[in-house]
C-alpha positions as a printed NumPy array, in Angstrom:
array([[ 31.102,  38.449, -50.254],
       [ 30.511,  35.32 , -48.208],
       [ 27.076,  34.286, -46.961],
       [ 26.54 ,  32.614, -43.554],
       [ 23.764,  30.172, -42.794],
       [ 22.853,  27.643, -40.115],
       [ 22.225,  23.953, -40.798],
       [ 21.889,  20.931, -38.583],
       [ 23.227,  17.417, -38.974],
       [ 21.617,  14.441, -37.266],
       [ 23.932,  12.681, -34.858],
       [ 21.86 ,   9.493, -34.749],
       [ 21.1  ,   7.173, -37.631],
       [ 20.507,   8.865, -40.97 ],
       [ 16.96 ,   9.169, -42.163],
       [ 16.151,   8.685, -45.792],
       [ 14.501,  11.669, -47.485],
       [ 12.182,   9.409, -49.426],
       [ 10.852,   7.714, -46.369],
       [  7.692,   9.271, -44.991],
       [  7.001,   6.778, -42.256],
       [  7.056,   7.905, -38.613],
       [  7.478,   5.884, -35.434],
       [  4.267,   4.501, -34.056],
       [  2.831,   5.97 , -30.864],
       [  3.216,   2.65 , -29.074],
       [  6.965,   2.558, -29.636],
       [  9.371,   4.398, -27.372],
       [ 11.55 ,   6.422, -29.756],
       [ 14.595,   8.155, -28.444],
       [ 14.902,  11.886, -29.112],
       [ 17.086,  12.676, -32.089],
       [ 19.963,  14.844, -31.053],
       [ 20.983,  17.527, -33.523],
       [ 24.143,  19.501, -33.847],
       [ 23.844,  23.088, -34.894],
       [ 26.78 ,  24.465, -36.762],
       [ 27.487,  27.691, -38.555],
       [ 29.157,  27.606, -41.968],
       [ 30.226,  30.449, -44.168],
       [ 30.385,  30.055, -47.935],
       [ 33.795,  31.061, -49.194],
       [ 35.41 ,  30.893, -45.736],
       [ 37.583,  28.035, -44.51 ],
       [ 37.256,  28.733, -40.758],
       [ 33.865,  28.255, -39.194],
       [ 32.462,  31.269, -37.3  ],
       [ 32.168,  31.102, -33.482],
       [ 28.84 ,  31.645, -31.822],
       [ 29.137,  34.933, -29.896],
       [ 28.771,  34.575, -26.105],
       [ 27.439,  37.363, -23.885],
       [ 29.883,  38.823, -21.361],
       [ 29.744,  37.118, -17.955],
       [ 30.026,  39.166, -14.807],
       [ 32.463,  37.358, -12.471],
       [ 30.822,  38.996,  -9.445],
       [ 27.364,  37.743, -10.305],
       [ 26.07 ,  35.914,  -7.182],
       [ 24.087,  33.351,  -9.217],
       [ 27.063,  32.276, -11.333],
       [ 29.375,  32.318,  -8.315],
       [ 27.024,  30.015,  -6.444],
       [ 26.746,  27.633,  -9.405],
       [ 30.532,  27.508,  -9.77 ],
       [ 30.97 ,  26.851,  -6.062],
       [ 28.436,  24.007,  -6.067],
       [ 29.929,  22.518,  -9.233],
       [ 33.42 ,  22.564,  -7.735],
       [ 32.404,  20.975,  -4.438],
       [ 29.847,  18.418,  -5.614],
       [ 29.551,  18.067,  -9.403],
       [ 27.133,  15.163,  -8.958],
       [ 24.514,  17.775,  -7.972],
       [ 24.057,  18.702, -11.634],
       [ 23.896,  15.096, -12.904],
       [ 20.599,  13.272, -13.374],
       [ 18.62 ,  16.228, -12.09 ],
       [ 14.839,  15.641, -11.945],
       [ 12.781,  17.966, -14.05 ],
       [ 10.39 ,  20.192, -12.106],
       [  8.174,  22.362, -14.312],
       [  7.216,  24.555, -11.348],
       [ 10.787,  25.633, -10.529],
       [ 13.29 ,  27.285, -12.882],
       [ 16.448,  25.198, -13.335],
       [ 19.264,  25.338, -10.807],
       [ 17.392,  27.554,  -8.369],
       [ 17.028,  24.659,  -5.959],
       [ 20.787,  24.663,  -5.303],
       [ 20.315,  27.871,  -3.344],
       [ 19.316,  27.859,   0.29 ],
       [ 15.621,  28.177,   0.965],
       [ 14.747,  31.824,   1.734],
       [ 14.202,  32.444,   5.416],
       [ 12.403,  35.258,   7.176],
       [ 14.831,  38.078,   7.855],
       [ 14.939,  40.216,  10.963],
       [ 17.548,  42.69 ,   9.684],
       [ 17.487,  44.936,   6.613],
       [ 18.213,  43.154,   3.358],
       [ 21.813,  43.26 ,   2.262],
       [ 22.238,  44.953,  -1.08 ],
       [ 25.196,  44.484,  -3.363],
       [ 26.292,  46.305,  -6.459],
       [ 25.898,  44.556,  -9.783],
       [ 26.332,  45.546, -13.422],
       [ 23.053,  43.902, -14.406],
       [ 19.921,  45.781, -15.366],
       [ 19.163,  46.354, -11.681],
       [ 22.081,  47.793,  -9.747],
       [ 20.477,  47.155,  -6.356],
       [ 19.827,  43.46 ,  -6.217],
       [ 18.889,  42.136,  -2.76 ],
       [ 20.601,  38.9  ,  -1.846],
       [ 17.531,  37.736,   0.052],
       [ 13.837,  38.596,   0.101],
       [ 13.11 ,  41.91 ,   1.834],
       [ 12.005,  41.66 ,   5.467],
       [  8.446,  42.245,   6.575],
       [  7.658,  44.97 ,   9.083],
       [  6.266,  42.771,  11.909],
       [  9.475,  40.731,  11.898],
       [ 11.596,  43.862,  12.14 ],
       [  9.563,  45.146,  15.073],
       [  9.602,  41.78 ,  16.829],
       [ 13.361,  41.574,  16.358],
       [ 13.601,  44.914,  18.17 ],
       [ 11.371,  43.51 ,  20.963],
       [  8.573,  45.899,  19.973],
       [  4.912,  44.877,  20.151],
       [  2.827,  47.328,  18.137],
       [ -0.886,  47.632,  18.885],
       [ -2.303,  49.677,  16.014],
       [ -5.875,  48.386,  15.799],
       [ -8.937,  48.086,  18.045],
       [ -8.733,  45.231,  20.522],
       [-10.548,  42.458,  18.694],
       [ -9.864,  38.726,  19.277],
       [ -7.332,  38.465,  16.429],
       [ -5.304,  41.382,  17.782],
       [ -5.408,  40.041,  21.338],
       [ -4.236,  36.61 ,  20.202],
       [ -1.282,  38.067,  18.312],
       [ -0.223,  40.459,  21.09 ],
       [ -0.347,  37.789,  23.81 ],
       [  1.602,  35.376,  21.602],
       [  4.295,  37.975,  20.906],
       [  4.623,  38.804,  24.6  ],
       [  5.048,  35.137,  25.497],
       [  7.568,  34.653,  22.682],
       [  9.691,  37.654,  23.706],
       [  9.795,  36.467,  27.305],
       [ 10.871,  33.022,  26.107],
       [ 13.611,  34.575,  23.974],
       [ 15.062,  36.614,  26.842],
       [ 13.318,  37.016,  30.211],
       [ 15.69 ,  39.826,  31.236],
       [ 15.524,  42.223,  28.287],
       [ 12.705,  44.822,  28.325],
       [  9.675,  44.604,  26.056],
       [  8.356,  47.718,  24.321],
       [  4.633,  48.085,  23.641],
       [  3.718,  50.849,  21.202],
       [  0.031,  51.773,  21.441],
       [ -2.177,  53.506,  18.881],
       [ -5.556,  51.931,  19.532],
       [ -9.132,  52.929,  20.269],
       [ -9.518,  50.015,  22.66 ],
       [-12.587,  47.816,  22.324],
       [-14.496,  50.502,  20.413],
       [-14.11 ,  52.201,  17.068],
       [-13.335,  55.871,  16.712],
       [-17.074,  56.61 ,  16.507],
       [-17.708,  54.846,  19.834],
       [-19.303,  51.664,  18.477],
       [-18.263,  48.55 ,  20.357],
       [-16.214,  46.079,  18.3  ],
       [-14.865,  43.767,  21.009],
       [-15.513,  42.576,  24.509],
       [-13.797,  44.221,  27.458],
       [-12.103,  40.906,  28.185],
       [ -9.849,  41.488,  25.167],
       [ -8.089,  44.296,  27.   ],
       [ -8.069,  42.395,  30.279],
       [ -6.426,  39.415,  28.544],
       [ -3.502,  41.551,  27.348],
       [ -3.292,  43.217,  30.765],
       [ -3.094,  39.85 ,  32.547],
       [ -0.393,  38.69 ,  30.13 ],
       [  1.63 ,  41.83 ,  30.864],
       [  1.335,  41.269,  34.596],
       [  2.58 ,  37.677,  34.277],
       [  5.749,  38.602,  32.405],
       [  9.105,  38.679,  34.124],
       [ 10.4  ,  41.358,  31.762],
       [ 10.34 ,  45.074,  32.291],
       [  7.611,  46.537,  30.077],
       [  7.955,  49.942,  28.437],
       [  4.681,  51.367,  27.111],
       [  4.585,  54.2  ,  24.585],
       [  1.485,  55.993,  23.29 ],
       [  2.197,  57.044,  19.707],
       [ -1.282,  58.153,  18.678],
       [ -4.366,  57.353,  20.707],
       [ -4.821,  55.258,  23.821],
       [ -8.555,  55.052,  24.46 ],
       [-10.446,  52.937,  26.965],
       [ -8.753,  49.592,  27.469],
       [ -5.736,  50.833,  25.478],
       [ -5.269,  53.562,  28.097],
       [ -5.22 ,  50.861,  30.774],
       [ -2.447,  49.047,  28.891],
       [ -0.516,  52.31 ,  28.651],
       [ -0.786,  52.901,  32.402],
       [  0.107,  49.268,  33.192],
       [  3.725,  49.61 ,  32.082],
       [  6.603,  49.322,  34.496],
       [  6.891,  52.295,  36.879],
       [  9.012,  55.034,  35.347],
       [  8.815,  53.397,  31.879],
       [  5.472,  54.745,  30.656],
       [  5.871,  57.261,  27.863],
       [  3.733,  59.356,  25.568],
       [  4.474,  61.281,  22.399],
       [  3.906,  65.051,  22.694],
       [  0.757,  65.131,  20.563],
       [ -0.734,  61.758,  21.471],
       [ -4.105,  61.501,  23.209],
       [ -5.342,  59.327,  26.038],
       [ -8.939,  58.841,  27.074],
       [-10.761,  56.753,  29.649],
       [-14.452,  55.975,  29.442],
       [-17.028,  53.556,  30.701],
       [-17.407,  50.215,  28.899],
       [-20.014,  50.164,  26.16 ],
       [-22.853,  47.674,  25.864],
       [-23.033,  46.079,  22.385],
       [-26.147,  46.554,  20.318],
       [-29.005,  44.568,  21.85 ],
       [-31.987,  45.492,  19.723],
       [-33.04 ,  41.878,  19.101],
       [-32.496,  40.641,  22.647],
       [-35.212,  40.127,  25.248],
       [-35.287,  42.466,  28.215],
       [-33.82 ,  39.873,  30.576],
       [-30.732,  39.454,  28.362],
       [-30.3  ,  43.216,  28.105],
       [-30.308,  43.42 ,  31.88 ],
       [-27.661,  40.692,  32.105],
       [-25.421,  42.552,  29.671],
       [-25.914,  45.793,  31.577],
       [-24.812,  44.108,  34.79 ],
       [-21.753,  42.708,  33.028],
       [-20.877,  46.179,  31.729],
       [-21.097,  47.563,  35.263],
       [-18.803,  44.782,  36.521],
       [-16.27 ,  45.56 ,  33.79 ],
       [-16.485,  49.247,  34.646],
       [-15.719,  48.57 ,  38.308],
       [-12.763,  46.377,  37.325],
       [-11.443,  49.052,  34.973],
       [-11.771,  51.714,  37.678],
       [ -9.919,  49.526,  40.182],
       [ -7.026,  48.821,  37.803],
       [ -6.691,  52.431,  36.649],
       [ -6.65 ,  53.61 ,  40.259],
       [ -3.935,  51.059,  41.019],
       [ -1.612,  52.172,  38.219],
       [ -2.284,  55.924,  38.269],
       [ -2.099,  56.424,  42.016],
       [ -5.554,  58.002,  42.218],
       [ -8.432,  56.897,  44.397],
       [-11.197,  54.789,  42.892],
       [-13.669,  57.585,  43.621],
       [-11.581,  60.074,  41.615],
       [-11.241,  57.708,  38.677],
       [-14.949,  56.817,  38.73 ],
       [-15.836,  60.504,  38.859],
       [-13.87 ,  61.446,  35.728],
       [-15.085,  58.322,  33.916],
       [-18.728,  59.371,  34.058],
       [-18.143,  61.017,  30.711],
       [-15.267,  60.499,  28.248],
       [-12.176,  61.974,  29.878],
       [ -9.598,  63.116,  27.291],
       [ -5.995,  63.831,  28.248],
       [ -3.132,  65.272,  26.3  ],
       [  0.41 ,  64.269,  27.192],
       [  0.776,  66.871,  29.947],
       [ -2.573,  66.093,  31.531],
       [ -1.939,  62.348,  31.301],
       [  1.308,  62.789,  33.191],
       [ -0.454,  64.817,  35.871],
       [ -3.182,  62.174,  36.182],
       [ -0.599,  59.414,  36.541],
       [ -1.204,  57.542,  33.281],
       [  2.384,  58.114,  32.092],
       [  5.713,  59.084,  33.627],
       [  7.47 ,  61.001,  30.859],
       [  6.737,  62.82 ,  27.624],
       [  9.01 ,  61.844,  24.768],
       [ 10.144,  65.297,  23.778],
       [ 13.139,  65.283,  21.477],
       [ 15.494,  67.136,  23.779],
       [ 12.757,  69.513,  24.98 ],
       [ 11.686,  67.788,  28.177],
       [ 14.285,  69.674,  30.216],
       [ 13.174,  72.981,  28.722],
       [  9.498,  72.301,  29.425],
       [ 10.292,  71.241,  32.995],
       [ 11.958,  74.611,  33.637],
       [  8.919,  76.581,  32.488],
       [  7.154,  78.143,  35.466],
       [  3.458,  77.322,  35.95 ],
       [  0.829,  80.095,  35.558],
       [  0.538,  80.513,  39.326],
       [  4.237,  81.34 ,  39.587],
       [  3.91 ,  83.918,  36.795],
       [  1.032,  85.58 ,  38.633],
       [  2.961,  85.6  ,  41.891],
       [  6.053,  87.113,  40.313],
       [  3.902,  89.773,  38.626],
       [  2.303,  90.757,  41.919],
       [ -1.138,  89.503,  40.952],
       [ -3.209,  88.115,  43.806],
       [ -5.527,  85.258,  42.928],
       [ -8.796,  85.303,  44.835],
       [-10.531,  81.965,  45.303],
       [-13.755,  81.695,  43.334],
       [-12.736,  84.326,  40.745]])
């Protein structure tokens, strides 16, 4: 029975076993290269070091082979970078994707290996020309929305822009003010300056200034999901407990000015008179999708193939008339 062992042989100058001296720290010794070899006692042929199987379809090895074939000097005199694993810099720098990551089959431990980093959701939406407003209108949200609108117009001034709205406006869901009314007016002014056709879609809630943005879409292109809610209300005055009375009065006057502006814009886009809008805005005025369409906030309800069926349904008055029931005013 033969026994295998590993030994190494210095390739540089031989070192005497009796010598115990080492190079001084001031000298610049060259590293001693060693050659590892496998020998088997009782066997004439030396054993080969086993190599793991290489997948010819592996993208990493294919890229290395392609670079080595085209420019072998890339692998010569490579600087050492402790922060980057070796040979990864020959790959292209990862860029932000706007389409789903391509996945290829591999026989490695992970069968689904993405060729590139997965895309982030805002990039996917922006690639589809969708601006999603899913938070209250605070300065950071306004800045991002206005920037995206300007960018999409610069990309293509003829293609439509889709604004999906699920926002409580400049207030939280409990009614506390979190932003100034000018945040909503800033987005509204940006929408009015665009050359593109703007499609607005309410996918959850459109409250206050968010309802104005919903109604400010292009005529015939304002939509609402069947179970979404819209609500218009008067602007809120931020907490002013530490302010003097004169400052409170100034803020109250500013709130009244913002209310009048909001009433004027809502009347413009809904087709109602300013008196009618101001009347319903005395208290929070909630609207489901059907009521919002009747009030003029939207044009269509995004039923999935059911809009035609709902349009054919007769109103209650028609049912009463067909049944022979006479409706007396005041009863």
